[in-house]
Tab-separated table of C-alpha atoms in Angstrom:
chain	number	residue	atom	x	y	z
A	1489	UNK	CA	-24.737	18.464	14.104
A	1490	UNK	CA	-24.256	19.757	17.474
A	1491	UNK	CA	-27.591	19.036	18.971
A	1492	UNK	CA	-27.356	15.116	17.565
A	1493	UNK	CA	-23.842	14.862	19.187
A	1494	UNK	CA	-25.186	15.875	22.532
A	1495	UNK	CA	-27.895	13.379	22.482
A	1496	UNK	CA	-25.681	10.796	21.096
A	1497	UNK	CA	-22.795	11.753	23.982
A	1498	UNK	CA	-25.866	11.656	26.804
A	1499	UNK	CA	-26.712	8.281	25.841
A	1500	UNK	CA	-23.483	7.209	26.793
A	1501	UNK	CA	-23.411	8.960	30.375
A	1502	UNK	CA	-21.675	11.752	28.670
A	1503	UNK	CA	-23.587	15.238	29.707
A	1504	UNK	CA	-21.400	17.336	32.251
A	1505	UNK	CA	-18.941	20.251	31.159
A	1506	UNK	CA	-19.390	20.446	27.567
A	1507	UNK	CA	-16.701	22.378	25.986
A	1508	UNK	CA	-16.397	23.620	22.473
A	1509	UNK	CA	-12.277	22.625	21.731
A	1510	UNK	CA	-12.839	23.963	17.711
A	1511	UNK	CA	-15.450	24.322	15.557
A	1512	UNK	CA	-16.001	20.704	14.941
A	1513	UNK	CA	-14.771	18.943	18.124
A	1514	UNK	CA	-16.414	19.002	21.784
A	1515	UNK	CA	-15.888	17.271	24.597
A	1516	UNK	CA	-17.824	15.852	27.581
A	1517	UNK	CA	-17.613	14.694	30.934
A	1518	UNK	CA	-18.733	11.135	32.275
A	1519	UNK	CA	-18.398	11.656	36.488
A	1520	UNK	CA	-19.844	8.324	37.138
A	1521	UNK	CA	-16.839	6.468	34.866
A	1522	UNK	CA	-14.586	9.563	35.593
A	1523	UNK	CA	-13.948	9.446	32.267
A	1524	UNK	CA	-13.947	12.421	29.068
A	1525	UNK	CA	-15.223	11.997	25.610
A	1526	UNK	CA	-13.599	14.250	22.798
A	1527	UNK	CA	-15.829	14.210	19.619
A	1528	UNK	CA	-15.866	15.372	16.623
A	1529	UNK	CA	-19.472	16.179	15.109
A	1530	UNK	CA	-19.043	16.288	11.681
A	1531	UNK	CA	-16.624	13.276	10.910
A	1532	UNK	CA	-17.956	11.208	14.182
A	1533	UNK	CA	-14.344	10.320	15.289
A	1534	UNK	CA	-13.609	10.290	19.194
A	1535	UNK	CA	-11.240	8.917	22.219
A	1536	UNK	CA	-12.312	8.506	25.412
A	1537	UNK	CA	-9.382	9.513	28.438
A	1538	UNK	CA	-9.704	8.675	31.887
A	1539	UNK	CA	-7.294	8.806	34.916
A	1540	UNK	CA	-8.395	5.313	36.271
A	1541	UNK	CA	-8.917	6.980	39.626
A	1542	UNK	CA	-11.732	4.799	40.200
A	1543	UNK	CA	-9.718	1.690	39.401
A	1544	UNK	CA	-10.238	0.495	43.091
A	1545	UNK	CA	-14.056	-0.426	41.805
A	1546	UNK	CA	-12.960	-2.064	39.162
A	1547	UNK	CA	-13.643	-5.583	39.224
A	1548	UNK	CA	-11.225	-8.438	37.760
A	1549	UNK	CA	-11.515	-9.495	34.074
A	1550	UNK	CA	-11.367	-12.768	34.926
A	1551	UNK	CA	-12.888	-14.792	32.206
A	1552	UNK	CA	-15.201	-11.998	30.846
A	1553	UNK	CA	-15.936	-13.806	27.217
A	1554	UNK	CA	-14.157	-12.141	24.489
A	1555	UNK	CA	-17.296	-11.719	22.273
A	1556	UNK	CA	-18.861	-9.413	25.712
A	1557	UNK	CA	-15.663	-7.035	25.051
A	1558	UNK	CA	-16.103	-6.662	21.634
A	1559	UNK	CA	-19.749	-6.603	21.936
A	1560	UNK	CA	-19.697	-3.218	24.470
A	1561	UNK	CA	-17.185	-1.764	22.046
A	1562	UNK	CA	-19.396	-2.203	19.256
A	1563	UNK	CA	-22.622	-0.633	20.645
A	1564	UNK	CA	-19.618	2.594	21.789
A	1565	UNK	CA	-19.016	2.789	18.387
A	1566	UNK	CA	-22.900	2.376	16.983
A	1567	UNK	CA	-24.018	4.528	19.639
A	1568	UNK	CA	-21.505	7.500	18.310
A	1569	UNK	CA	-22.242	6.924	15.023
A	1570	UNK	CA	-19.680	5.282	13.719
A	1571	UNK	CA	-18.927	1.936	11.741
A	1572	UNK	CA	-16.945	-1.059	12.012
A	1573	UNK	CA	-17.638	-2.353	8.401
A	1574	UNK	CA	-13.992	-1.952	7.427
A	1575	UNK	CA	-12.872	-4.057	10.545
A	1576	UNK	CA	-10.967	-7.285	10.132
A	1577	UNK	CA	-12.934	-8.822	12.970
A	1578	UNK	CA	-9.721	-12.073	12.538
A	1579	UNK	CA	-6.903	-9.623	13.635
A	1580	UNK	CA	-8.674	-8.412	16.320
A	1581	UNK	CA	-6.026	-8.419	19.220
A	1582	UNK	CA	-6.773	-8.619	23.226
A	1583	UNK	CA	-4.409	-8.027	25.543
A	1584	UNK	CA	-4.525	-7.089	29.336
A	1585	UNK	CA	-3.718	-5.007	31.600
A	1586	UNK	CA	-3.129	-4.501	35.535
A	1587	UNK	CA	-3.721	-1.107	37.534
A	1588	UNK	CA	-0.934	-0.811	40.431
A	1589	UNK	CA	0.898	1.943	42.499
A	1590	UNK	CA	3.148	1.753	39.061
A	1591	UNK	CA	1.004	2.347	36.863
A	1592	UNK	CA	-0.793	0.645	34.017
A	1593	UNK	CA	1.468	-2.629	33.330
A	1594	UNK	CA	0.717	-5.902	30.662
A	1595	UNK	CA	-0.463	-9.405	32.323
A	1596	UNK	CA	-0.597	-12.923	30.383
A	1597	UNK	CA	-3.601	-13.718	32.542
A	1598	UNK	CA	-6.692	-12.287	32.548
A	1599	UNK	CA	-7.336	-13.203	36.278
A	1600	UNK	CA	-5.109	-11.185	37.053
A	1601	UNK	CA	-6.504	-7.805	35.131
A	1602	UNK	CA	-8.519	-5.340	36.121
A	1603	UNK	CA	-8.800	-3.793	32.600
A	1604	UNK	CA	-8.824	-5.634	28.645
A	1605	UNK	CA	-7.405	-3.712	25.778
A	1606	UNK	CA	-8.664	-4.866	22.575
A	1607	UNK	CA	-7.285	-3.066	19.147
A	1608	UNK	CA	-9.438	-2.997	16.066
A	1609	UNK	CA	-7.517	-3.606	12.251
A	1610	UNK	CA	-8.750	-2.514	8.999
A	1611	UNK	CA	-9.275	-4.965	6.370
A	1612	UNK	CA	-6.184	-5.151	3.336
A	1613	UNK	CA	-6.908	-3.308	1.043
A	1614	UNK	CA	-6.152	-5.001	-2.743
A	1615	UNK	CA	-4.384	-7.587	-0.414
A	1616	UNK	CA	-2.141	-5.561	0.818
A	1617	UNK	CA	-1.833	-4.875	5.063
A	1618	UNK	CA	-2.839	-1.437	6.843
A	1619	UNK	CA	-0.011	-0.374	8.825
A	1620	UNK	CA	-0.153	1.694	11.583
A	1621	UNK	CA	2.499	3.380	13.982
A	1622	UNK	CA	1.934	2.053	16.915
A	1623	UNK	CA	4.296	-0.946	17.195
A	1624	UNK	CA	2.371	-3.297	19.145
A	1625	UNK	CA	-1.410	-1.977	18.658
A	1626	UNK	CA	-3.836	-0.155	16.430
A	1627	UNK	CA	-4.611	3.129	16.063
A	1628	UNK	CA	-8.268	2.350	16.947
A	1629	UNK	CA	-8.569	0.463	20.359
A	1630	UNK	CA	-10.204	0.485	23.625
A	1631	UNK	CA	-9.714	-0.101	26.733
A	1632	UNK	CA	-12.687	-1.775	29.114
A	1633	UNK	CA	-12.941	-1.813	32.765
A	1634	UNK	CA	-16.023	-4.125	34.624
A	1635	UNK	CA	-17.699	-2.102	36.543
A	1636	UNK	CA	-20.613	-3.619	38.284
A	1637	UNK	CA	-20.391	-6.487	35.863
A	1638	UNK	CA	-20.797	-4.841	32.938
A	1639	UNK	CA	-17.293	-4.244	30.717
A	1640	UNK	CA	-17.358	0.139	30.390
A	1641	UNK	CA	-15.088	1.789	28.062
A	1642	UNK	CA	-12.714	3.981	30.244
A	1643	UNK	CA	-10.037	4.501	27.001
A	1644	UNK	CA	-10.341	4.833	23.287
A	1645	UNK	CA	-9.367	6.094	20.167
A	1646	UNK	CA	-11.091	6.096	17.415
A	1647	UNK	CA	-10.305	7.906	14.631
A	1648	UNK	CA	-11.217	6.091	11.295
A	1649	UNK	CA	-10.469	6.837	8.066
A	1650	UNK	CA	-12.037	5.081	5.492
A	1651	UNK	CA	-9.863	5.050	1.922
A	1652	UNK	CA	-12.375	5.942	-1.063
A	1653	UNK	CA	-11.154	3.426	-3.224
A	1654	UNK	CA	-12.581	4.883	-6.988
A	1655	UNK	CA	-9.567	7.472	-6.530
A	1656	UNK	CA	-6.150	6.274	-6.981
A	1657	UNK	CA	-2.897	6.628	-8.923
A	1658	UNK	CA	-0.404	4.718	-10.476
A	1659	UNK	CA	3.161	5.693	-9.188
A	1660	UNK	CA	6.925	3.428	-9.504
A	1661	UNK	CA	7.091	1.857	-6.720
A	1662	UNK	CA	10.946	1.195	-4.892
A	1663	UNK	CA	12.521	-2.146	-4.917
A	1664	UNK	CA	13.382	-4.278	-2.060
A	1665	UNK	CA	16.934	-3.189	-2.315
A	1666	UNK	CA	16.420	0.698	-2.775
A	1667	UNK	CA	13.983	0.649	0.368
A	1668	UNK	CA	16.768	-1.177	2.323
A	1669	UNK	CA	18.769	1.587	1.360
A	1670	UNK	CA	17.113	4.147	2.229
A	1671	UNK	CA	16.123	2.440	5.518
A	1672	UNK	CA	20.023	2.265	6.280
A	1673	UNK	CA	20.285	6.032	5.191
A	1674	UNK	CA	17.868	6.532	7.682
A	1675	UNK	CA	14.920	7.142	5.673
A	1676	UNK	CA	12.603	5.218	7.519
A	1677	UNK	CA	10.291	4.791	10.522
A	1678	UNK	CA	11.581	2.527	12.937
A	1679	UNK	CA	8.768	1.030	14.768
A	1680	UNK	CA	10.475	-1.462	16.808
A	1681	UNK	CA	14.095	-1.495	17.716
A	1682	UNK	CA	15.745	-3.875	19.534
A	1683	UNK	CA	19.223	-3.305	21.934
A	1684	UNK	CA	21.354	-5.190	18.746
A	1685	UNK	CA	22.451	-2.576	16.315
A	1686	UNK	CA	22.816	-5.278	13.845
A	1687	UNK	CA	20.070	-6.498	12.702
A	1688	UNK	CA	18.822	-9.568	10.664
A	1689	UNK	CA	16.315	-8.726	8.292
A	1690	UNK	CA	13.474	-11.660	7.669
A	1691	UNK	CA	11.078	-10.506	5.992
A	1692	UNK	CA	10.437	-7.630	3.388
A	1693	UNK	CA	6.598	-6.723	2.336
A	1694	UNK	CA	4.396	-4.220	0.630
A	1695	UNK	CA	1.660	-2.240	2.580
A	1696	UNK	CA	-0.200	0.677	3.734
A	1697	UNK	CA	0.416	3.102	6.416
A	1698	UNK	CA	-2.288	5.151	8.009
A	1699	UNK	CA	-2.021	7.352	10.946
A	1700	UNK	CA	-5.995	7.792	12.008
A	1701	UNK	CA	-4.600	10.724	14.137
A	1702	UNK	CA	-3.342	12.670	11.580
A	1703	UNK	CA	-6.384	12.715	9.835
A	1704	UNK	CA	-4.136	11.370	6.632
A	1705	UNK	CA	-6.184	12.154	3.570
A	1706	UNK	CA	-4.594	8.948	1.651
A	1707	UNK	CA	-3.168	5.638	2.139
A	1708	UNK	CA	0.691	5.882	2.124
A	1709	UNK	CA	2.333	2.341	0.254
A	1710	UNK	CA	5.207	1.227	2.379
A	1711	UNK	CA	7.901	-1.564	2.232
A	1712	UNK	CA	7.766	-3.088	5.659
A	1713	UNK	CA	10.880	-5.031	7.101
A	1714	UNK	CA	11.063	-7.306	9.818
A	1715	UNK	CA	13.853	-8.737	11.445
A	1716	UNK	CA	15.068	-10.694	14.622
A	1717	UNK	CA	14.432	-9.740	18.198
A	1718	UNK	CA	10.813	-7.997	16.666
A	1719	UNK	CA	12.684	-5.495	14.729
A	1720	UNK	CA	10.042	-3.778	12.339
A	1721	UNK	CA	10.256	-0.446	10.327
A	1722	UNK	CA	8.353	0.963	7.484
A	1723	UNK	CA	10.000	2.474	4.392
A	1724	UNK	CA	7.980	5.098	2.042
A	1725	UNK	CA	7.563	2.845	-1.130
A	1726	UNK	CA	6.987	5.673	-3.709
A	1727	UNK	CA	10.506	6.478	-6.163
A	1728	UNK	CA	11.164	10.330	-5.394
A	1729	UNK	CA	10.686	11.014	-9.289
């Protein structure tokens, strides 16, 4: 495995300081993006980290077609071995940022970036929604920079787990008004909060959670609530038998 994951990583610019971090995850070093790529080998899940100190070559956004951002992150992706079959290409979300003395900070208009984040969302599974805890992202996103002209991946995560749908179980499932109990018992995982401490609840749903990062082994059924001022938190849906 190791040998393929070096040539894989070099095709990508990624050959300097190899380090062994476990048995099954390595990382490299890209010096011309300043950027490091942590892989793991067997399962072919990564991220990508990078200061930004080169963000004074990074050239603006501007009106870099959506379909050439999605198209570098797909050939990341193929190039690491990994697939995007399970992708909702619809919810795909873009969003952009700006590099300043400040930090890393949000802009409406892409003339104005210097870097594109787009987030990747699995498809429902039996028509129900994959959650995941991020409030206003995915777990599996990237973040692109142009560098001479060419959109570069300078931040990523992607760590995809793909349910195996011929196992499941039947379980009793909580009802809208038990979840909202235990959400007000504090059972819950508030993903949003806003200033109000009373809140208006809109909307109740059933769905999926899935932390990628935790390397969760199954999909976790949730009652999601949403409310007013982008209130959102997830309730475990299972009865405690």
């Amino acid at each position: 495995a190791l040998p393929d994951a070096k040539i894989k990583a070099a095709n990508l610019g990624y050959t300097e300081n190899e380090q062994a971090l476990s048995t099954s995850e390595y990382k490299w070093t890209n010096y011309t993006l300043d950027t490091t790529l942590f892989y793991e080998i067997y399962n072919l899940n990564f991220s990508v980290s990078s200061t930004y100190s080169n963000s004074a070559d990074f050239l603006p956004i501007g009106d870099t077609e959506k379909e050439s951002l999605t198209e570098s992150v797909n050939q990341f992706i193929s190039a690491l071995g990994g697939n995007t079959e399970d992708i909702d290409t619809e919810k795909t979300k873009f969003s952009y940022l700006l590099t300043s003395p400040e930090g890393v900070v949000p802009v409406a208009d892409p003339n104005m970036a210097s870097l594109a984040r787009i987030d990747y969302y699995q498809k429902p599974i039996n028509e129900l929604n994959i959650y995941y805890p991020e409030a206003n992202g995915s777990s599996l996103y990237f973040i692109l920079a142009k560098i001479e002209r060419t959109p570069e991946v300078v931040e990523a995560s992607y760590h995809h787990f793909v349910p195996n749908l011929s196992e499941n179980s039947t379980y009793y499932i909580k009802t809208a008004q038990e979840a909202y109990d235990a959400l007000s018992n504090g059972d819950g995982y508030i993903v949003n909060s806003p200033a109000n401490k009373s809140i208006g609840i809109t909307d109740v749903s059933l769905g999926y959670y899935l932390d990628n990062r935790e390397n969760q082994e199954y999909l976790l059924p949730i009652v999601i609530f949403k409310g007013l001022d982008n209130f959102e938190a997830y309730v475990p849906a299972i009865r405690n038998q």
